[in-house]
Amino acid sequence: KKKKRRKKKKKKKKSGAGAAAGGGVPSKKAHGRLLGENSFTDYYLKYNQTEPPTIPVSQLFEGKGLEYPEGEITPHPLESNNYRENSDEKRARDRLQADIYSKVRQAAEVHRQVRSYAQSFIKPGIKLADMCQMLENKNRELIQEDGLSRGIGFPTGCSLNHVAAHYTPNPGDDTVLQYDDVMKIDFGCQIDGRIIDSAWTVSFNPRYDPLLNAVKEATETGIKTAGIDVRLCDVGEAIQEVMESYEVDIDGKTYPVKCIRNLNGHSIGPYQIHAGKSVPIVKGGDTTRMEEDEMYAIETFGTTGRGYIVEDLECSHYMKNFHAPHVPLRLPRSKKLLAHINKTFGTLAFCRRWLERPDGGSTAVHGTKGKQEKYMGALKNLCDVGIIQPYPPLCDVKGCYTAQYEHTIMLRPTCKEIVSRGDDY
């Protein structure tokens, strides 16, 4: 018996060393529910990544002369678009943007690897602040964070239950994830301002499955309906029809799943997460059409509550107004904080946790000398004068449950590419 045991130990060590060297067969499953049946949290081993991942994504692909993986390619809906796939003109337009597509796909691969890694440790009992820190540090590592040119797209949302979006722990928040929680993980990656925005819902209790399925199906319908020349209102109507065909039983009471009618998807521009167009998730919206070369975050939110959110709770997310006017600032502290924000985040979103890191949000920019002290008054002042916009948590009624799924899509001249698609969702 002793001999056998020793052999086993040796074998285990070997597999560990092999894994650390990179490569191997993906085998680990996530703790959360309803991720794709072919999804493994160590899927990136097929690219000779290590487990846990430590090699920057650019070295796995560019370093070996490989192209970044494409997202899922589908044709544009509407008969008027049928010509696009084989049009020489549209193909030429496509080729002209190859460098942009490459950046977007690199950011998307980082997103997939980071979220798969996160799925391996997100389970009941983890402190949300620790979870965000682990996820964000891995994001910085795999994207090779370099100030504004590449890094995190926006703070990691980990909104629980009746909170639908824009919650991340502030310093001192010790919230712990529970078995009965429904958590929306929403994070981003950016390279040269090209932002990947994608989100999924984590739950452990099977009673929420119909809620998650409703939202997942609704998001897939939104993605399927979207395309060049499609009216935004038509996407919203298709989403609502699917979402509201579901109901969910919780503790013997049946709730209809409702769309959260004042939340929507959005177009994405360089360094601009919300670039001006909104994709509704209910009928009766804007008749504006989607256009060639736009990028969209298609996201849907379902709830067991009233289907309408309000701003509530302590604010953690902030972002510089993309069209911020030049305002003469009186307070030296405000000037100093604004200079820090301009240099570190530009017009990308940030959170209070990042301002209190030793690097103030970017090691590449500040080394270990970036930490902001006593900044709350200055931050409030910048918000009051309209340079910075606060984004407080968005909440439905207390006691209800909300879910979210989101993907980033590119409306290419020849096709629609769902860049953030993975085996998981």
Short mmCIF file of C-alpha atoms in Angstrom, two decimals:
data_model
loop_
_atom_site.label_atom_id
_atom_site.label_comp_id
_atom_site.label_asym_id
_atom_site.label_seq_id
_atom_site.Cartn_x
_atom_site.Cartn_y
_atom_site.Cartn_z
CA LYS A 1 0.00 0.00 0.00
CA LYS A 2 2.74 2.44 0.91
CA LYS A 3 4.45 1.93 -2.42
CA LYS A 4 1.22 2.52 -4.30
CA ARG A 5 0.58 5.68 -2.37
CA ARG A 6 4.03 6.99 -3.13
CA LYS A 7 3.54 6.34 -6.82
CA LYS A 8 0.26 8.23 -6.77
CA LYS A 9 1.92 11.20 -5.11
CA LYS A 10 4.65 11.25 -7.73
CA LYS A 11 2.10 11.09 -10.52
CA LYS A 12 0.17 14.01 -9.06
CA LYS A 13 3.30 16.13 -8.90
CA LYS A 14 4.05 15.37 -12.52
CA SER A 15 0.64 16.48 -13.73
CA GLY A 16 1.03 19.67 -11.69
CA ALA A 17 4.39 20.45 -13.26
CA GLY A 18 3.07 19.63 -16.71
CA ALA A 19 0.17 21.98 -16.23
CA ALA A 20 2.43 24.81 -15.07
CA ALA A 21 4.51 24.46 -18.22
CA GLY A 22 1.42 25.19 -20.32
CA GLY A 23 -0.61 23.01 -22.63
CA GLY A 24 -2.69 19.98 -21.75
CA VAL A 25 -6.29 18.87 -21.91
CA PRO A 26 -8.95 21.17 -20.41
CA SER A 27 -10.85 19.34 -17.64
CA LYS A 28 -12.02 21.67 -14.86
CA LYS A 29 -15.66 22.71 -14.45
CA ALA A 30 -17.04 25.96 -13.00
CA HIS A 31 -18.94 26.11 -9.69
CA GLY A 32 -21.72 28.31 -11.10
CA ARG A 33 -24.73 27.00 -13.02
CA LEU A 34 -25.86 27.11 -16.66
CA LEU A 35 -22.50 27.66 -18.36
CA GLY A 36 -22.09 25.76 -21.66
CA GLU A 37 -21.73 22.00 -21.25
CA ASN A 38 -18.50 22.06 -23.28
CA SER A 39 -17.02 24.83 -21.15
CA PHE A 40 -13.99 24.22 -18.94
CA THR A 41 -12.44 26.84 -16.68
CA ASP A 42 -9.01 25.78 -17.99
CA TYR A 43 -10.05 25.82 -21.68
CA TYR A 44 -7.01 28.01 -22.46
CA LEU A 45 -4.67 25.04 -22.00
CA LYS A 46 -5.36 24.31 -25.69
CA TYR A 47 -3.43 27.50 -26.50
CA ASN A 48 -0.49 26.32 -24.33
CA GLN A 49 -1.51 28.71 -21.58
CA THR A 50 -0.54 27.78 -18.00
CA GLU A 51 -3.03 26.85 -15.27
CA PRO A 52 -3.72 29.28 -13.64
CA PRO A 53 -3.09 31.53 -16.69
CA THR A 54 0.09 33.64 -16.42
CA ILE A 55 1.28 34.09 -20.02
CA PRO A 56 0.07 37.36 -21.60
CA VAL A 57 -2.37 36.59 -24.42
CA SER A 58 -0.27 38.47 -26.98
CA GLN A 59 2.59 36.00 -26.39
CA LEU A 60 0.27 33.01 -26.95
CA PHE A 61 -0.75 34.33 -30.39
CA GLU A 62 1.28 37.19 -31.89
CA GLY A 63 4.43 35.83 -30.25
CA LYS A 64 3.94 32.63 -32.26
CA GLY A 65 2.76 34.29 -35.46
CA LEU A 66 -0.86 33.22 -34.88
CA GLU A 67 -4.03 35.23 -35.49
CA TYR A 68 -6.34 35.92 -32.54
CA PRO A 69 -9.43 33.69 -32.61
CA GLU A 70 -12.44 35.15 -34.41
CA GLY A 71 -15.74 35.45 -32.59
CA GLU A 72 -18.85 33.67 -33.80
CA ILE A 73 -19.60 34.80 -37.37
CA THR A 74 -23.24 35.09 -38.48
CA PRO A 75 -24.84 36.85 -41.48
CA HIS A 76 -26.70 40.13 -41.02
CA PRO A 77 -30.48 39.69 -40.86
CA LEU A 78 -32.78 41.46 -43.41
CA GLU A 79 -32.91 40.43 -47.06
CA SER A 80 -31.39 43.75 -48.09
CA ASN A 81 -28.10 42.52 -46.53
CA ASN A 82 -27.85 39.21 -48.40
CA TYR A 83 -25.37 40.64 -50.91
CA ARG A 84 -22.82 41.60 -48.26
CA GLU A 85 -21.20 38.20 -47.75
CA ASN A 86 -19.94 37.98 -51.35
CA SER A 87 -19.61 41.67 -52.26
CA ASP A 88 -16.06 42.57 -53.29
CA GLU A 89 -16.54 46.12 -52.08
CA LYS A 90 -17.67 44.99 -48.61
CA ARG A 91 -14.82 42.47 -48.39
CA ALA A 92 -12.35 45.21 -49.24
CA ARG A 93 -13.86 47.43 -46.51
CA ASP A 94 -13.50 44.49 -44.14
CA ARG A 95 -9.81 44.07 -44.97
CA LEU A 96 -9.13 47.76 -44.35
CA GLN A 97 -10.11 47.29 -40.71
CA ALA A 98 -8.07 44.15 -40.06
CA ASP A 99 -5.87 45.89 -37.47
CA ILE A 100 -8.90 47.10 -35.48
CA TYR A 101 -10.50 43.64 -35.59
CA SER A 102 -7.25 42.15 -34.33
CA LYS A 103 -7.21 44.46 -31.28
CA VAL A 104 -10.85 43.74 -30.54
CA ARG A 105 -10.26 39.98 -30.80
CA GLN A 106 -7.21 40.15 -28.56
CA ALA A 107 -9.22 41.98 -25.90
CA ALA A 108 -12.00 39.39 -26.32
CA GLU A 109 -9.58 36.48 -25.82
CA VAL A 110 -8.25 38.16 -22.66
CA HIS A 111 -11.86 38.49 -21.48
CA ARG A 112 -12.52 34.78 -22.11
CA GLN A 113 -9.37 33.65 -20.30
CA VAL A 114 -9.91 35.97 -17.34
CA ARG A 115 -13.57 35.00 -16.90
CA SER A 116 -12.77 31.27 -17.20
CA TYR A 117 -10.10 31.67 -14.53
CA ALA A 118 -12.63 33.57 -12.37
CA GLN A 119 -15.24 30.83 -12.84
CA SER A 120 -12.79 28.43 -11.15
CA PHE A 121 -12.80 30.32 -7.83
CA ILE A 122 -16.17 32.09 -7.71
CA LYS A 123 -18.12 30.06 -5.17
CA PRO A 124 -20.10 30.66 -1.99
CA GLY A 125 -17.93 32.00 0.85
CA ILE A 126 -15.64 34.19 -1.26
CA LYS A 127 -15.36 37.83 -0.26
CA LEU A 128 -16.47 40.03 -3.20
CA ALA A 129 -13.55 42.44 -2.70
CA ASP A 130 -11.06 39.53 -2.94
CA MET A 131 -12.88 38.13 -5.96
CA CYS A 132 -12.71 41.47 -7.81
CA GLN A 133 -9.07 41.94 -6.92
CA MET A 134 -8.12 38.48 -8.21
CA LEU A 135 -10.11 38.96 -11.42
CA GLU A 136 -8.79 42.47 -12.08
CA ASN A 137 -5.17 41.56 -11.35
CA LYS A 138 -5.43 38.64 -13.79
CA ASN A 139 -6.97 41.01 -16.35
CA ARG A 140 -4.02 43.41 -15.95
CA GLU A 141 -1.55 40.55 -16.23
CA LEU A 142 -2.98 38.85 -19.32
CA ILE A 143 -3.60 42.09 -21.24
CA GLN A 144 -0.21 43.53 -20.16
CA GLU A 145 -1.74 46.67 -18.67
CA ASP A 146 -0.05 49.77 -20.04
CA GLY A 147 -1.91 52.89 -18.93
CA LEU A 148 -4.48 54.10 -21.43
CA SER A 149 -3.22 51.99 -24.32
CA ARG A 150 -4.32 48.66 -22.84
CA GLY A 151 -5.90 47.50 -19.61
CA ILE A 152 -9.18 47.08 -17.78
CA GLY A 153 -12.23 48.49 -19.58
CA PHE A 154 -14.22 49.36 -16.43
CA PRO A 155 -14.59 48.19 -12.81
CA THR A 156 -15.79 44.64 -12.15
CA GLY A 157 -19.52 44.73 -11.47
CA CYS A 158 -20.63 42.02 -9.04
CA SER A 159 -24.17 43.20 -8.29
CA LEU A 160 -26.20 40.89 -6.04
CA ASN A 161 -29.88 39.94 -6.13
CA HIS A 162 -32.11 43.05 -6.38
CA VAL A 163 -29.11 45.18 -7.44
CA ALA A 164 -28.94 44.87 -11.24
CA ALA A 165 -25.75 46.78 -12.13
CA HIS A 166 -22.98 49.23 -11.20
CA TYR A 167 -22.08 47.71 -7.84
CA THR A 168 -18.48 46.89 -6.97
CA PRO A 169 -17.18 46.77 -3.39
CA ASN A 170 -15.79 50.03 -2.03
CA PRO A 171 -12.80 49.88 0.34
CA GLY A 172 -13.97 48.38 3.65
CA ASP A 173 -16.92 46.49 2.13
CA ASP A 174 -16.70 42.90 3.45
CA THR A 175 -19.71 41.39 1.63
CA VAL A 176 -19.39 37.62 1.15
CA LEU A 177 -21.03 35.63 -1.66
CA GLN A 178 -23.80 33.29 -0.40
CA TYR A 179 -25.23 30.08 -1.87
CA ASP A 180 -28.62 31.74 -2.48
CA ASP A 181 -27.24 34.86 -4.17
CA VAL A 182 -27.70 35.76 -7.84
CA MET A 183 -24.63 37.72 -8.94
CA LYS A 184 -24.02 39.53 -12.23
CA ILE A 185 -20.33 39.58 -13.17
CA ASP A 186 -19.75 42.37 -15.67
CA PHE A 187 -16.18 43.36 -16.56
CA GLY A 188 -14.32 44.78 -19.51
CA CYS A 189 -10.99 44.73 -21.36
CA GLN A 190 -9.66 47.42 -23.68
CA ILE A 191 -6.83 47.70 -26.19
CA ASP A 192 -6.31 51.13 -27.75
CA GLY A 193 -9.73 52.11 -26.46
CA ARG A 194 -11.52 49.17 -28.16
CA ILE A 195 -13.64 47.91 -25.28
CA ILE A 196 -15.01 44.40 -24.83
CA ASP A 197 -18.06 44.50 -22.54
CA SER A 198 -19.50 41.12 -21.60
CA ALA A 199 -21.33 39.73 -18.58
CA TRP A 200 -22.93 36.61 -17.18
CA THR A 201 -24.92 35.63 -14.10
CA VAL A 202 -23.55 33.40 -11.34
CA SER A 203 -25.94 31.32 -9.24
CA PHE A 204 -25.59 28.07 -7.30
CA ASN A 205 -29.20 27.30 -6.36
CA PRO A 206 -31.11 25.58 -9.21
CA ARG A 207 -34.33 27.41 -8.28
CA TYR A 208 -33.07 30.45 -10.23
CA ASP A 209 -32.47 28.46 -13.44
CA PRO A 210 -35.65 29.69 -15.20
CA LEU A 211 -34.65 33.33 -14.50
CA LEU A 212 -31.14 32.79 -15.88
CA ASN A 213 -32.47 30.88 -18.89
CA ALA A 214 -34.97 33.65 -19.66
CA VAL A 215 -32.25 36.29 -19.70
CA LYS A 216 -29.78 34.13 -21.60
CA GLU A 217 -32.39 33.36 -24.27
CA ALA A 218 -33.40 37.03 -24.44
CA THR A 219 -29.78 38.11 -24.97
CA GLU A 220 -29.32 35.47 -27.68
CA THR A 221 -32.48 36.74 -29.37
CA GLY A 222 -31.18 40.31 -29.20
CA ILE A 223 -27.90 39.22 -30.79
CA LYS A 224 -29.74 37.28 -33.51
CA THR A 225 -32.06 40.22 -34.30
CA ALA A 226 -29.32 42.87 -34.38
CA GLY A 227 -27.58 43.82 -37.62
CA ILE A 228 -26.95 46.57 -40.15
CA ASP A 229 -30.12 48.61 -40.91
CA VAL A 230 -32.11 46.91 -38.14
CA ARG A 231 -34.22 49.34 -36.09
CA LEU A 232 -33.25 49.49 -32.40
CA CYS A 233 -36.92 49.21 -31.38
CA ASP A 234 -37.26 45.90 -33.27
CA VAL A 235 -34.40 44.41 -31.24
CA GLY A 236 -36.12 45.50 -28.01
CA GLU A 237 -39.43 44.01 -29.05
CA ALA A 238 -37.88 40.64 -29.92
CA ILE A 239 -36.01 40.58 -26.58
CA GLN A 240 -39.13 41.35 -24.54
CA GLU A 241 -41.21 38.68 -26.24
CA VAL A 242 -38.71 35.96 -25.27
CA MET A 243 -37.90 37.26 -21.79
CA GLU A 244 -41.51 37.59 -20.68
CA SER A 245 -42.49 34.09 -21.81
CA TYR A 246 -40.76 32.73 -18.68
CA GLU A 247 -41.78 32.45 -15.05
CA VAL A 248 -39.87 31.34 -11.96
CA ASP A 249 -40.98 29.61 -8.72
CA ILE A 250 -39.27 30.81 -5.57
CA ASP A 251 -40.38 29.45 -2.18
CA GLY A 252 -43.74 28.32 -3.55
CA LYS A 253 -44.57 31.66 -5.19
CA THR A 254 -44.58 32.08 -8.97
CA TYR A 255 -43.08 35.27 -10.42
CA PRO A 256 -43.28 36.33 -14.07
CA VAL A 257 -39.85 37.27 -15.44
CA LYS A 258 -39.93 40.92 -16.55
CA CYS A 259 -37.48 42.97 -18.58
CA ILE A 260 -35.98 45.85 -16.61
CA ARG A 261 -37.42 48.45 -18.94
CA ASN A 262 -35.08 51.33 -18.12
CA LEU A 263 -31.86 49.37 -18.73
CA ASN A 264 -30.47 48.78 -22.23
CA GLY A 265 -27.65 47.71 -24.45
CA HIS A 266 -25.52 50.41 -26.08
CA SER A 267 -23.17 51.25 -28.90
CA ILE A 268 -19.46 51.29 -27.99
CA GLY A 269 -16.88 53.75 -29.35
CA PRO A 270 -13.13 54.20 -28.80
CA TYR A 271 -12.62 54.96 -25.07
CA GLN A 272 -16.40 55.45 -24.83
CA ILE A 273 -18.36 52.61 -23.26
CA HIS A 274 -21.75 54.25 -23.99
CA ALA A 275 -21.33 55.84 -27.41
CA GLY A 276 -24.76 57.37 -27.92
CA LYS A 277 -27.14 54.68 -29.20
CA SER A 278 -29.22 52.61 -26.80
CA VAL A 279 -30.59 49.15 -27.57
CA PRO A 280 -33.87 48.85 -25.65
CA ILE A 281 -35.00 45.57 -24.09
CA VAL A 282 -38.72 46.33 -24.31
CA LYS A 283 -40.95 47.30 -27.24
CA GLY A 284 -41.84 50.83 -28.26
CA GLY A 285 -38.33 52.31 -28.41
CA ASP A 286 -36.24 54.35 -30.81
CA THR A 287 -36.65 53.78 -34.57
CA THR A 288 -33.00 54.68 -35.27
CA ARG A 289 -31.18 51.97 -37.23
CA MET A 290 -27.93 50.16 -36.52
CA GLU A 291 -25.16 50.98 -39.00
CA GLU A 292 -22.16 49.37 -40.66
CA ASP A 293 -18.93 49.32 -38.59
CA GLU A 294 -20.66 49.98 -35.28
CA MET A 295 -19.91 47.98 -32.16
CA TYR A 296 -22.68 47.16 -29.69
CA ALA A 297 -22.98 45.64 -26.26
CA ILE A 298 -26.17 43.61 -26.47
CA GLU A 299 -27.28 43.08 -22.87
CA THR A 300 -30.58 42.14 -21.29
CA PHE A 301 -31.75 42.18 -17.69
CA GLY A 302 -34.58 40.11 -16.26
CA THR A 303 -36.13 40.46 -12.83
CA THR A 304 -38.69 38.91 -10.49
CA GLY A 305 -39.41 42.45 -9.24
CA ARG A 306 -41.20 45.42 -10.81
CA GLY A 307 -39.03 45.71 -13.91
CA TYR A 308 -37.82 49.24 -13.23
CA ILE A 309 -34.58 50.30 -11.52
CA VAL A 310 -33.62 53.35 -9.48
CA GLU A 311 -30.23 54.59 -8.28
CA ASP A 312 -29.59 53.61 -4.68
CA LEU A 313 -26.83 52.67 -2.18
CA GLU A 314 -23.27 53.99 -1.93
CA CYS A 315 -21.65 54.92 -5.24
CA SER A 316 -18.53 53.04 -6.39
CA HIS A 317 -18.44 53.65 -10.18
CA TYR A 318 -17.37 56.97 -11.70
CA MET A 319 -16.42 58.10 -15.20
CA LYS A 320 -15.15 61.28 -16.75
CA ASN A 321 -17.79 62.89 -18.97
CA PHE A 322 -16.67 62.15 -22.56
CA HIS A 323 -17.64 65.69 -23.59
CA ALA A 324 -16.55 67.32 -20.33
CA PRO A 325 -16.25 71.08 -20.65
CA HIS A 326 -13.14 72.83 -19.37
CA VAL A 327 -14.12 74.03 -15.90
CA PRO A 328 -11.71 76.21 -13.94
CA LEU A 329 -11.24 74.40 -10.62
CA ARG A 330 -10.63 76.32 -7.40
CA LEU A 331 -9.57 73.49 -5.10
CA PRO A 332 -5.97 72.26 -5.43
CA ARG A 333 -7.11 68.78 -4.33
CA SER A 334 -9.64 68.66 -7.17
CA LYS A 335 -7.02 69.72 -9.71
CA LYS A 336 -4.68 67.01 -8.46
CA LEU A 337 -7.37 64.28 -8.57
CA LEU A 338 -8.51 65.32 -12.05
CA ALA A 339 -4.91 65.21 -13.31
CA HIS A 340 -4.62 61.69 -11.86
CA ILE A 341 -7.89 60.60 -13.51
CA ASN A 342 -6.94 62.10 -16.89
CA LYS A 343 -3.59 60.36 -16.84
CA THR A 344 -4.77 57.00 -15.49
CA PHE A 345 -8.30 56.44 -16.81
CA GLY A 346 -9.05 59.15 -19.38
CA THR A 347 -12.74 58.72 -20.23
CA LEU A 348 -12.83 55.06 -19.07
CA ALA A 349 -14.81 54.20 -15.92
CA PHE A 350 -13.02 53.71 -12.59
CA CYS A 351 -13.89 52.94 -8.98
CA ARG A 352 -12.83 54.04 -5.51
CA ARG A 353 -10.96 50.78 -4.86
CA TRP A 354 -8.60 51.60 -7.72
CA LEU A 355 -7.83 55.10 -6.43
CA GLU A 356 -6.69 53.51 -3.16
CA ARG A 357 -4.39 50.94 -4.74
CA PRO A 358 -0.66 51.69 -4.29
CA ASP A 359 -0.51 52.25 -8.07
CA GLY A 360 -3.62 54.46 -8.08
CA GLY A 361 -5.13 52.30 -10.83
CA SER A 362 -2.15 51.73 -13.14
CA THR A 363 1.29 50.33 -12.32
CA ALA A 364 2.49 51.27 -15.80
CA VAL A 365 1.66 54.94 -15.17
CA HIS A 366 2.45 55.41 -11.46
CA GLY A 367 4.53 52.45 -10.26
CA THR A 368 3.74 52.23 -6.53
CA LYS A 369 3.34 55.99 -6.08
CA GLY A 370 -0.22 56.44 -7.31
CA LYS A 371 -2.35 56.01 -4.20
CA GLN A 372 -4.86 58.84 -3.70
CA GLU A 373 -5.40 60.02 -0.11
CA LYS A 374 -8.36 62.00 1.27
CA TYR A 375 -9.87 62.30 -2.20
CA MET A 376 -13.61 62.09 -1.43
CA GLY A 377 -14.17 65.85 -1.18
CA ALA A 378 -12.32 66.43 -4.45
CA LEU A 379 -14.27 63.62 -6.15
CA LYS A 380 -17.57 65.12 -5.00
CA ASN A 381 -16.46 68.52 -6.28
CA LEU A 382 -15.58 67.07 -9.73
CA CYS A 383 -19.01 65.42 -9.83
CA ASP A 384 -20.77 68.64 -8.78
CA VAL A 385 -19.16 70.70 -11.56
CA GLY A 386 -20.05 68.04 -14.15
CA ILE A 387 -16.58 66.81 -15.12
CA ILE A 388 -17.07 63.40 -13.50
CA GLN A 389 -20.34 61.48 -13.62
CA PRO A 390 -21.15 59.18 -10.69
CA TYR A 391 -22.87 55.87 -11.56
CA PRO A 392 -24.54 54.59 -8.37
CA PRO A 393 -25.83 51.00 -8.10
CA LEU A 394 -29.07 50.38 -10.05
CA CYS A 395 -31.65 48.59 -7.91
CA ASP A 396 -35.04 46.96 -8.37
CA VAL A 397 -37.25 46.34 -5.29
CA LYS A 398 -35.50 44.80 -2.29
CA GLY A 399 -36.08 41.05 -2.03
CA CYS A 400 -36.31 40.42 -5.78
CA TYR A 401 -33.71 38.78 -8.02
CA THR A 402 -32.19 40.16 -11.22
CA ALA A 403 -30.04 38.48 -13.89
CA GLN A 404 -27.96 39.72 -16.84
CA TYR A 405 -26.19 38.30 -19.90
CA GLU A 406 -24.21 40.46 -22.32
CA HIS A 407 -22.02 40.15 -25.41
CA THR A 408 -20.10 42.58 -27.58
CA ILE A 409 -20.84 42.39 -31.32
CA MET A 410 -19.17 44.03 -34.34
CA LEU A 411 -21.33 44.92 -37.33
CA ARG A 412 -18.73 44.25 -40.00
CA PRO A 413 -19.44 45.18 -43.64
CA THR A 414 -19.70 41.49 -44.60
CA CYS A 415 -21.08 39.86 -41.45
CA LYS A 416 -21.91 40.14 -37.77
CA GLU A 417 -19.20 38.95 -35.38
CA ILE A 418 -20.06 38.06 -31.77
CA VAL A 419 -16.55 38.77 -30.54
CA SER A 420 -16.99 37.92 -26.85
CA ARG A 421 -18.63 34.51 -27.49
CA GLY A 422 -17.03 31.61 -25.58
CA ASP A 423 -17.78 27.99 -24.77
CA ASP A 424 -19.20 29.19 -21.44
CA TYR A 425 -21.90 31.57 -22.77
#
